[in-house]
Coordinates of N, CA, C and O in Angstrom, one line a residue:
T1 N 0.8 -1.2 0.0 CA 0.0 0.0 0.0 C 0.9 1.2 0.0 O 1.2 1.8 1.0
D2 N 1.2 1.5 -1.2 CA 2.0 2.7 -1.4 C 1.2 3.9 -1.5 O 1.8 5.0 -1.4
K3 N 0.0 3.8 -1.7 CA -0.8 4.9 -2.0 C -1.7 5.1 -0.8 O -2.2 4.2 -0.2
C4 N -1.8 6.4 -0.4 CA -2.7 6.8 0.7 C -3.9 7.4 0.1 O -3.9 8.4 -0.6
T5 N -5.0 6.8 0.4 CA -6.3 7.3 -0.2 C -7.3 7.3 0.9 O -7.2 6.6 1.9
L6 N -8.3 8.1 0.7 CA -9.4 8.2 1.7 C -10.6 7.4 1.1 O -10.9 7.5 0.0
S7 N -11.1 6.6 1.9 CA -12.3 5.9 1.5 C -13.5 6.7 1.8 O -13.5 7.6 2.6
P8 N -14.6 6.4 1.0 CA -15.8 7.2 1.3 C -16.3 7.0 2.7 O -16.2 5.9 3.2
G9 N -16.7 8.0 3.4 CA -17.2 8.0 4.7 C -16.1 8.2 5.8 O -16.3 8.3 6.9
S10 N -14.8 8.2 5.4 CA -13.7 8.4 6.3 C -13.6 9.9 6.6 O -13.0 10.2 7.6
C11 N -14.1 10.7 5.8 CA -14.0 12.2 6.1 C -14.7 12.5 7.3 O -14.2 13.4 8.1
K12 N -15.8 11.9 7.6 CA -16.6 12.3 8.8 C -15.8 11.8 10.0 O -15.7 12.6 11.0
V13 N -15.2 10.7 10.0 CA -14.4 10.2 11.1 C -13.2 11.1 11.3 O -12.8 11.4 12.4
L14 N -12.5 11.4 10.2 CA -11.4 12.3 10.3 C -11.7 13.7 10.8 O -11.0 14.3 11.6
T15 N -12.9 14.2 10.4 CA -13.3 15.5 10.9 C -13.6 15.4 12.4 O -13.2 16.3 13.1
E16 N -14.2 14.3 12.8 CA -14.5 14.2 14.3 C -13.1 14.1 15.1 O -13.0 14.7 16.1
R17 N -12.2 13.4 14.5 CA -10.9 13.3 15.2 C -10.2 14.6 15.2 O -9.6 15.0 16.2
F18 N -10.3 15.3 14.1 CA -9.6 16.7 14.1 C -10.4 17.6 15.0 O -9.7 18.5 15.7
M19 N -11.6 17.5 15.2 CA -12.4 18.3 16.1 C -12.0 18.0 17.5 O -11.8 18.9 18.3
L20 N -11.8 16.7 17.8 CA -11.3 16.3 19.2 C -9.9 16.9 19.4 O -9.6 17.4 20.5
I21 N -9.1 16.8 18.4 CA -7.7 17.3 18.6 C -7.8 18.8 18.8 O -7.1 19.4 19.6
T22 N -8.6 19.5 18.0 CA -8.8 21.0 18.1 C -9.3 21.3 19.5 O -8.8 22.3 20.1
E23 N -10.3 20.6 20.0 CA -10.8 20.9 21.3 C -9.7 20.7 22.4 O -9.6 21.4 23.3
G24 N -8.9 19.6 22.2 CA -7.8 19.3 23.1 C -6.8 20.4 23.1 O -6.3 20.9 24.2
I25 N -6.5 20.9 21.9 CA -5.5 22.0 21.8 C -6.1 23.2 22.4 O -5.4 24.0 23.1
S26 N -7.4 23.5 22.1 CA -8.0 24.7 22.7 C -8.1 24.6 24.2 O -7.8 25.6 24.9
D27 N -8.4 23.4 24.8 CA -8.4 23.3 26.2 C -7.0 23.5 26.8 O -6.8 24.1 27.8
K28 N -6.0 22.9 26.1 CA -4.6 23.0 26.6 C -4.2 24.5 26.5 O -3.5 25.0 27.4
K29 N -4.6 25.2 25.4 CA -4.3 26.6 25.3 C -4.9 27.4 26.5 O -4.2 28.2 27.1
D30 N -6.2 27.1 26.8 CA -6.8 27.8 27.9 C -6.1 27.5 29.2 O -5.9 28.4 30.0
E31 N -5.8 26.3 29.4 CA -5.1 25.9 30.6 C -3.7 26.6 30.7 O -3.4 27.2 31.8
L32 N -3.0 26.6 29.6 CA -1.7 27.3 29.6 C -1.8 28.8 29.8 O -1.0 29.5 30.5
E33 N -2.9 29.4 29.2 CA -3.1 30.8 29.4 C -3.4 31.1 30.8 O -2.9 32.1 31.4
D34 N -4.2 30.3 31.5 CA -4.5 30.4 32.9 C -3.2 30.3 33.8 O -3.0 31.2 34.7
Q35 N -2.4 29.4 33.4 CA -1.1 29.2 34.1 C -0.2 30.4 33.9 O 0.4 30.9 34.8
L36 N -0.2 30.9 32.7 CA 0.6 32.1 32.3 C 0.1 33.3 33.1 O 0.9 34.1 33.7
K37 N -1.2 33.4 33.2 CA -1.8 34.6 33.9 C -1.4 34.5 35.4 O -1.0 35.5 36.0
E38 N -1.4 33.3 36.0 CA -1.1 33.1 37.4 C 0.4 33.4 37.6 O 0.8 34.1 38.6
V39 N 1.3 33.0 36.7 CA 2.7 33.2 36.8 C 3.0 34.7 36.6 O 3.8 35.3 37.4
Q40 N 2.3 35.4 35.7 CA 2.4 36.9 35.6 C 2.0 37.6 36.8 O 2.7 38.5 37.3
E41 N 0.8 37.2 37.4 CA 0.4 37.8 38.6 C 1.4 37.6 39.8 O 1.7 38.5 40.5
E42 N 1.9 36.4 39.8 CA 2.9 36.1 40.9 C 4.2 36.9 40.6 O 4.8 37.5 41.6
C43 N 4.6 37.1 39.4 CA 5.8 37.9 39.1 C 5.5 39.4 39.4 O 6.4 40.0 40.0
E44 N 4.3 39.9 39.1 CA 4.0 41.3 39.4 C 4.0 41.5 40.9 O 4.5 42.5 41.4
K45 N 3.5 40.5 41.7 CA 3.5 40.6 43.1 C 4.9 40.6 43.6 O 5.3 41.4 44.5
E46 N 5.8 39.7 43.1 CA 7.2 39.7 43.5 C 7.9 41.0 43.2 O 8.7 41.5 43.9
I47 N 7.6 41.6 42.0 CA 8.2 42.8 41.6 C 7.8 43.9 42.6 O 8.6 44.7 43.0
R48 N 6.5 44.0 43.0 CA 6.0 45.0 44.0 C 6.7 44.8 45.3 O 7.2 45.8 45.9
I49 N 6.9 43.5 45.7 CA 7.6 43.3 47.0 C 9.0 43.7 46.9 O 9.5 44.4 47.8
K50 N 9.7 43.4 45.8 CA 11.1 43.7 45.6 C 11.3 45.2 45.5 O 12.2 45.8 46.1
K51 N 10.3 45.9 44.9 CA 10.4 47.4 44.8 C 10.2 48.0 46.2 O 10.9 49.0 46.5
D52 N 9.3 47.5 47.0 CA 9.1 48.0 48.3 C 10.4 47.7 49.2 O 10.8 48.6 49.9
Q53 N 10.9 46.6 49.0 CA 12.2 46.3 49.8 C 13.3 47.2 49.3 O 14.1 47.7 50.1
L54 N 13.4 47.4 48.0 CA 14.4 48.3 47.5 C 14.2 49.7 48.0 O 15.2 50.4 48.4
K55 N 13.0 50.2 48.1 CA 12.7 51.6 48.6 C 13.2 51.6 50.1 O 13.8 52.6 50.5
R56 N 12.8 50.6 50.9 CA 13.2 50.6 52.3 C 14.7 50.6 52.4 O 15.3 51.3 53.3
L57 N 15.3 49.7 51.6 CA 16.8 49.6 51.7 C 17.5 51.0 51.2 O 18.5 51.4 51.8
E58 N 16.9 51.6 50.2 CA 17.5 52.9 49.8 C 17.3 53.9 50.9 O 18.2 54.7 51.1
T59 N 16.2 53.9 51.6 CA 15.9 54.8 52.7 C 17.0 54.6 53.8 O 17.6 55.5 54.3
L60 N 17.1 53.3 54.1 CA 18.1 52.9 55.1 C 19.5 53.3 54.7 O 20.3 53.8 55.6
L61 N 19.8 53.1 53.5 CA 21.1 53.4 53.0 C 21.4 54.9 53.1 O 22.4 55.3 53.6
G62 N 20.4 55.7 52.8 CA 20.5 57.2 52.9 C 20.7 57.6 54.4 O 21.6 58.4 54.7
E63 N 20.0 56.9 55.3 CA 20.2 57.2 56.7 C 21.6 56.8 57.2 O 22.2 57.6 57.9
Q64 N 22.0 55.6 56.8 CA 23.3 55.2 57.2 C 24.5 56.0 56.6 O 25.5 56.2 57.2
Q65 N 24.3 56.5 55.4 CA 25.3 57.3 54.7 C 25.3 58.7 55.5 O 26.4 59.2 55.7
G66 N 24.2 59.2 56.0 CA 24.1 60.4 56.8 C 24.9 60.1 58.1 O 25.7 61.0 58.6
N67 N 24.6 59.0 58.7 CA 25.3 58.6 60.0 C 26.8 58.5 59.8 O 27.6 59.0 60.6
L68 N 27.2 57.9 58.6 CA 28.6 57.7 58.3 C 29.2 59.1 58.2 O 30.3 59.3 58.7
A69 N 28.6 60.0 57.4 CA 29.1 61.3 57.2 C 29.3 62.1 58.6 O 30.3 62.7 58.8
L70 N 28.3 61.9 59.4 CA 28.3 62.6 60.8 C 29.5 62.0 61.6 O 30.3 62.7 62.2
R71 N 29.6 60.7 61.6 CA 30.6 60.0 62.4 C 32.0 60.3 61.8 O 33.0 60.4 62.6
T72 N 32.1 60.4 60.5 CA 33.4 60.7 59.9 C 33.8 62.1 60.3 O 35.0 62.4 60.6
G73 N 32.9 63.0 60.3 CA 33.2 64.4 60.7 C 33.6 64.4 62.2 O 34.6 65.1 62.5
E74 N 32.9 63.6 63.0 CA 33.3 63.6 64.4 C 34.7 63.0 64.6 O 35.5 63.4 65.4
Q75 N 35.0 61.9 63.8 CA 36.3 61.3 63.8 C 37.4 62.3 63.4 O 38.5 62.4 64.0
N76 N 37.1 63.0 62.3 CA 38.1 64.0 61.8 C 38.3 65.1 62.9 O 39.5 65.5 63.1
E77 N 37.3 65.5 63.5 CA 37.4 66.5 64.6 C 38.2 66.0 65.8 O 39.1 66.6 66.3
A78 N 37.9 64.7 66.1 CA 38.7 64.1 67.2 C 40.2 63.9 66.9 O 41.0 64.2 67.7
E79 N 40.4 63.5 65.6 CA 41.8 63.3 65.2 C 42.5 64.7 65.2 O 43.7 64.8 65.6
S80 N 41.8 65.7 64.8 CA 42.4 67.1 64.8 C 42.7 67.5 66.2 O 43.8 68.0 66.5
G81 N 41.7 67.3 67.1 CA 41.9 67.6 68.5 C 43.1 66.8 69.1 O 43.9 67.3 69.9
S82 N 43.2 65.5 68.7 CA 44.2 64.7 69.2 C 45.6 65.2 68.7 O 46.6 65.2 69.5
H83 N 45.6 65.6 67.5 CA 46.9 66.2 66.9 C 47.3 67.4 67.7 O 48.4 67.6 68.0
L84 N 46.3 68.3 68.0 CA 46.6 69.5 68.7 C 47.1 69.2 70.1 O 48.0 69.8 70.6
K85 N 46.4 68.2 70.8 CA 46.8 67.8 72.1 C 48.2 67.2 72.1 O 49.0 67.4 73.0
S86 N 48.5 66.5 71.0 CA 49.9 65.9 70.9 C 50.9 67.0 70.8 O 52.0 66.9 71.4
M87 N 50.6 68.0 70.0 CA 51.5 69.1 69.8 C 51.7 69.8 71.1 O 52.8 70.2 71.5
E88 N 50.6 70.0 71.9 CA 50.6 70.7 73.1 C 51.4 69.9 74.1 O 52.2 70.4 74.9
F89 N 51.3 68.6 74.1 CA 52.0 67.7 75.0 C 53.5 67.8 74.7 O 54.3 67.9 75.6
D90 N 53.9 67.8 73.4 CA 55.3 67.9 73.0 C 55.9 69.2 73.5 O 57.0 69.3 74.1
T91 N 55.1 70.3 73.4 CA 55.6 71.6 73.8 C 55.7 71.6 75.3 O 56.8 72.1 75.9
L92 N 54.7 71.1 76.1 CA 54.8 71.1 77.5 C 55.9 70.2 78.0 O 56.6 70.5 79.0
S93 N 56.1 69.1 77.3 CA 57.2 68.1 77.7 C 58.5 68.8 77.5 O 59.4 68.6 78.4
D94 N 58.7 69.5 76.4 CA 60.0 70.2 76.2 C 60.2 71.3 77.3 O 61.3 71.4 77.9
E95 N 59.1 72.0 77.6 CA 59.2 73.1 78.7 C 59.5 72.4 80.0 O 60.3 72.9 80.8
Y96 N 58.9 71.3 80.3 CA 59.1 70.5 81.5 C 60.6 70.1 81.6 O 61.2 70.3 82.7
Q97 N 61.1 69.6 80.5 CA 62.5 69.1 80.5 C 63.4 70.3 80.8 O 64.4 70.2 81.6
I98 N 63.2 71.4 80.1 CA 64.0 72.6 80.4 C 63.9 73.1 81.8 O 65.0 73.4 82.4
R99 N 62.7 73.1 82.4 CA 62.6 73.5 83.8 C 63.2 72.5 84.7 O 63.8 73.0 85.7
M100 N 63.1 71.3 84.4 CA 63.7 70.3 85.3 C 65.3 70.4 85.3 O 65.9 70.3 86.3
E101 N 65.8 70.6 84.1 CA 67.3 70.8 84.0 C 67.7 72.1 84.8 O 68.7 72.1 85.5
K102 N 66.9 73.2 84.6 CA 67.2 74.4 85.3 C 67.0 74.2 86.9 O 67.9 74.7 87.6
C103 N 66.0 73.5 87.3 CA 65.8 73.2 88.7 C 66.9 72.4 89.3 O 67.4 72.7 90.4
C104 N 67.4 71.4 88.5 CA 68.5 70.5 89.0 C 69.7 71.4 89.1 O 70.5 71.2 90.1
T105 N 70.0 72.2 88.1 CA 71.2 73.1 88.2 C 71.1 74.0 89.4 O 72.0 74.2 90.2
N106 N 69.9 74.6 89.6 CA 69.7 75.5 90.8 C 69.9 74.8 92.1 O 70.5 75.3 93.0
L107 N 69.3 73.6 92.2 CA 69.5 72.8 93.4 C 70.9 72.5 93.7 O 71.4 72.6 94.8
N108 N 71.6 72.0 92.6 CA 73.1 71.8 92.8 C 73.8 73.0 93.2 O 74.7 72.9 94.1
D109 N 73.5 74.2 92.6 CA 74.1 75.4 93.0 C 73.9 75.8 94.5 O 74.8 76.2 95.2
L110 N 72.6 75.6 94.9 CA 72.3 75.9 96.3 C 73.0 75.0 97.3 O 73.4 75.4 98.3
K111 N 73.1 73.7 96.9 CA 73.8 72.7 97.8 C 75.3 73.2 97.9 O 75.8 73.1 99.0
S112 N 75.8 73.5 96.8 CA 77.2 74.0 96.8 C 77.4 75.2 97.7 O 78.3 75.4 98.4
E113 N 76.4 76.2 97.5 CA 76.4 77.4 98.3 C 76.3 77.1 99.8 O 77.0 77.7 100.6
I114 N 75.4 76.2 100.2 CA 75.2 75.8 101.6 C 76.5 75.2 102.1 O 77.0 75.6 103.2
C115 N 77.1 74.4 101.3 CA 78.4 73.8 101.7 C 79.5 74.9 101.9 O 80.2 74.9 102.9
A116 N 79.5 75.8 101.0 CA 80.5 76.9 101.1 C 80.3 77.7 102.3 O 81.2 78.1 103.0
L117 N 79.0 78.0 102.5 CA 78.6 78.9 103.7 C 79.0 78.2 105.0 O 79.5 78.8 105.9
G118 N 78.8 76.8 105.0 CA 79.2 76.1 106.2 C 80.7 76.2 106.5 O 81.2 76.3 107.6
K119 N 81.5 76.1 105.4 CA 82.9 76.1 105.5 C 83.4 77.6 106.0 O 84.2 77.7 106.8
I120 N 82.7 78.6 105.4 CA 83.1 80.0 105.7 C 82.7 80.2 107.2 O 83.5 80.8 107.9
R121 N 81.5 79.7 107.6 CA 81.1 79.9 109.0 C 82.2 79.2 110.0 O 82.6 79.7 111.0
G122 N 82.6 78.0 109.6 CA 83.6 77.3 110.4 C 84.9 78.1 110.4 O 85.6 78.2 111.5
E123 N 85.4 78.6 109.3 CA 86.6 79.3 109.3 C 86.5 80.6 110.1 O 87.4 81.0 110.8
L124 N 85.3 81.3 110.0 CA 85.2 82.5 110.8 C 85.2 82.2 112.3 O 85.8 83.0 113.1
S125 N 84.6 81.1 112.7 CA 84.6 80.7 114.1 C 86.1 80.4 114.5 O 86.5 80.8 115.6
N126 N 86.8 79.7 113.7 CA 88.2 79.4 114.0 C 89.1 80.7 114.0 O 90.0 80.8 114.9
M127 N 88.8 81.7 113.2 CA 89.5 82.9 113.2 C 89.2 83.7 114.4 O 90.1 84.5 114.9
Q128 N 88.1 83.6 115.0 CA 87.7 84.3 116.2 C 88.2 83.5 117.5 O 88.0 83.9 118.6
G129 N 88.8 82.4 117.2 CA 89.4 81.6 118.3 C 88.3 80.8 119.0 O 88.5 80.3 120.1
Q130 N 87.2 80.6 118.4 CA 86.2 79.8 119.0 C 86.2 78.4 118.3 O 86.3 78.3 117.1
N131 N 86.2 77.4 119.1 CA 86.1 76.1 118.5 C 84.7 75.6 118.9 O 84.5 74.8 119.8
V132 N 83.7 76.0 118.1 CA 82.3 75.7 118.4 C 81.8 74.6 117.5 O 82.1 74.5 116.3
F133 N 81.1 73.6 118.1 CA 80.5 72.6 117.3 C 79.1 73.0 116.9 O 78.3 73.3 117.7
I134 N 78.9 73.2 115.6 CA 77.7 73.7 115.0 C 76.9 72.6 114.3 O 77.5 71.9 113.5
T135 N 75.6 72.4 114.7 CA 74.8 71.5 113.9 C 73.6 72.3 113.4 O 72.9 73.0 114.1
D136 N 73.5 72.2 112.1 CA 72.4 72.9 111.4 C 71.1 72.1 111.6 O 71.1 70.9 111.7
C137 N 70.0 72.8 111.4 CA 68.7 72.2 111.5 C 68.5 71.4 110.2 O 68.9 71.8 109.1
E138 N 68.0 70.2 110.3 CA 67.7 69.4 109.1 C 66.2 69.0 109.2 O 65.7 68.8 110.3
V139 N 65.6 69.1 108.0 CA 64.1 68.8 108.0 C 63.9 67.7 107.0 O 64.7 67.4 106.1
S140 N 62.7 67.1 107.1 CA 62.3 66.0 106.2 C 61.9 66.5 104.9 O 61.7 67.8 104.7
D141 N 61.6 65.7 103.9 CA 61.1 66.1 102.7 C 59.6 66.5 102.9 O 59.0 66.1 103.9
W142 N 59.1 67.3 102.0 CA 57.7 67.7 102.0 C 56.8 66.5 101.8 O 57.1 65.6 101.0
R143 N 55.7 66.4 102.6 CA 54.7 65.3 102.3 C 53.4 66.0 102.3 O 53.1 66.9 103.0
Y144 N 52.5 65.4 101.4 CA 51.2 65.9 101.2 C 50.2 65.4 102.3 O 50.2 64.2 102.6
E145 N 49.4 66.3 102.8 CA 48.3 65.9 103.7 C 47.1 65.6 102.8 O 47.1 65.9 101.6
S146 N 46.1 64.9 103.4 CA 44.9 64.7 102.6 C 44.2 66.0 102.3 O 44.2 66.9 103.0
C147 N 43.5 65.9 101.1 CA 42.8 67.1 100.7 C 41.5 67.3 101.4 O 40.8 66.3 101.8
S148 N 41.0 68.5 101.6 CA 39.8 68.8 102.4 C 38.5 68.4 101.6 O 37.4 68.4 102.1
A149 N 38.7 68.3 100.3 CA 37.5 67.9 99.4 C 37.9 66.8 98.5 O 39.0 66.7 98.1
T150 N 36.9 65.9 98.2 CA 37.2 64.8 97.4 C 37.3 65.2 95.9 O 37.9 64.5 95.1
C151 N 36.6 66.3 95.5 CA 36.6 66.6 94.1 C 36.5 68.1 93.9 O 35.5 68.7 94.0
G152 N 37.6 68.8 93.7 CA 37.7 70.2 93.3 C 37.3 71.1 94.5 O 36.5 70.9 95.3
G153 N 38.1 72.2 94.5 CA 37.8 73.3 95.5 C 38.3 73.1 96.9 O 38.1 73.9 97.8
G154 N 39.0 72.0 97.1 CA 39.5 71.8 98.5 C 40.9 72.4 98.7 O 41.4 73.1 97.8
T155 N 41.4 72.1 99.9 CA 42.8 72.6 100.2 C 43.6 71.4 100.6 O 43.2 70.5 101.3
Q156 N 44.8 71.4 100.1 CA 45.8 70.3 100.5 C 47.0 70.9 101.0 O 47.7 71.8 100.4
L157 N 47.4 70.6 102.3 CA 48.5 71.1 102.9 C 49.7 70.2 102.7 O 49.6 69.0 102.5
M158 N 50.9 70.9 102.7 CA 52.2 70.1 102.7 C 52.9 70.4 104.0 O 53.0 71.5 104.4
K159 N 53.5 69.4 104.6 CA 54.2 69.5 105.8 C 55.5 68.8 105.8 O 55.7 67.9 105.0
R160 N 56.4 69.3 106.7 CA 57.7 68.6 106.9 C 58.0 68.7 108.3 O 57.5 69.6 109.0
T161 N 58.8 67.8 108.8 CA 59.2 67.8 110.3 C 60.6 68.1 110.4 O 61.5 67.8 109.5
V162 N 61.0 68.5 111.7 CA 62.4 68.8 112.0 C 63.0 67.4 112.3 O 62.6 66.7 113.2
L163 N 64.1 67.1 111.6 CA 64.8 65.8 111.9 C 65.9 66.0 112.9 O 66.2 65.2 113.8
V164 N 66.7 67.1 112.7 CA 67.8 67.4 113.6 C 67.6 68.9 114.0 O 67.6 69.8 113.1
H165 N 67.6 69.1 115.3 CA 67.4 70.5 115.8 C 68.8 71.2 115.8 O 69.8 70.6 115.9
P166 N 68.8 72.5 115.5 CA 70.1 73.2 115.4 C 70.8 73.3 116.8 O 70.1 73.4 117.8
V167 N 72.1 73.3 116.7 CA 72.9 73.4 117.9 C 74.1 74.4 117.6 O 74.8 74.1 116.6
G168 N 74.2 75.5 118.3 CA 75.3 76.4 118.2 C 75.2 77.3 117.0 O 76.1 78.1 116.7
G169 N 74.2 77.2 116.3 CA 74.1 78.1 115.1 C 73.0 79.1 115.4 O 72.6 79.4 116.5
T170 N 72.4 79.7 114.4 CA 71.4 80.6 114.6 C 70.1 79.9 114.7 O 69.9 78.7 114.2
E171 N 69.1 80.4 115.4 CA 67.8 79.8 115.5 C 66.9 80.2 114.4 O 66.9 81.2 113.9

């Protein structure tokens, strides 16, 4: 059977079959269109949700960028203040070192002067024919008393005591 032919009466059967196929295709088309509509609605819903999230995140980003700018300004100000304090510290440290050196020199000069005055006093006593044993007054180092207030506005006294009372010298 090389030849394909239609027999009489087969057209009606074929027409019915084609009608069934057409109805099936039409039903499938309707089903797919409904599914497509559902997917589109779901996509639109997701798009709305994502847009809302994006708006919230953009608002949050703007707030955080404002906070960052504010904190960056505060940090810059603090760093500038720190730099100024560092320079002030260096200046005060240099001044302190100079004053301490000067104080040490003055203290050594005064000790030498006291020693020289003691020798002169002894020589003067010997020149006058007096052999006097002289003991100068000696005192302790200064010590701090407790402050009259725990925080600001109080008075703090410094005291020292006599360690060796003077003998034969001036009172």
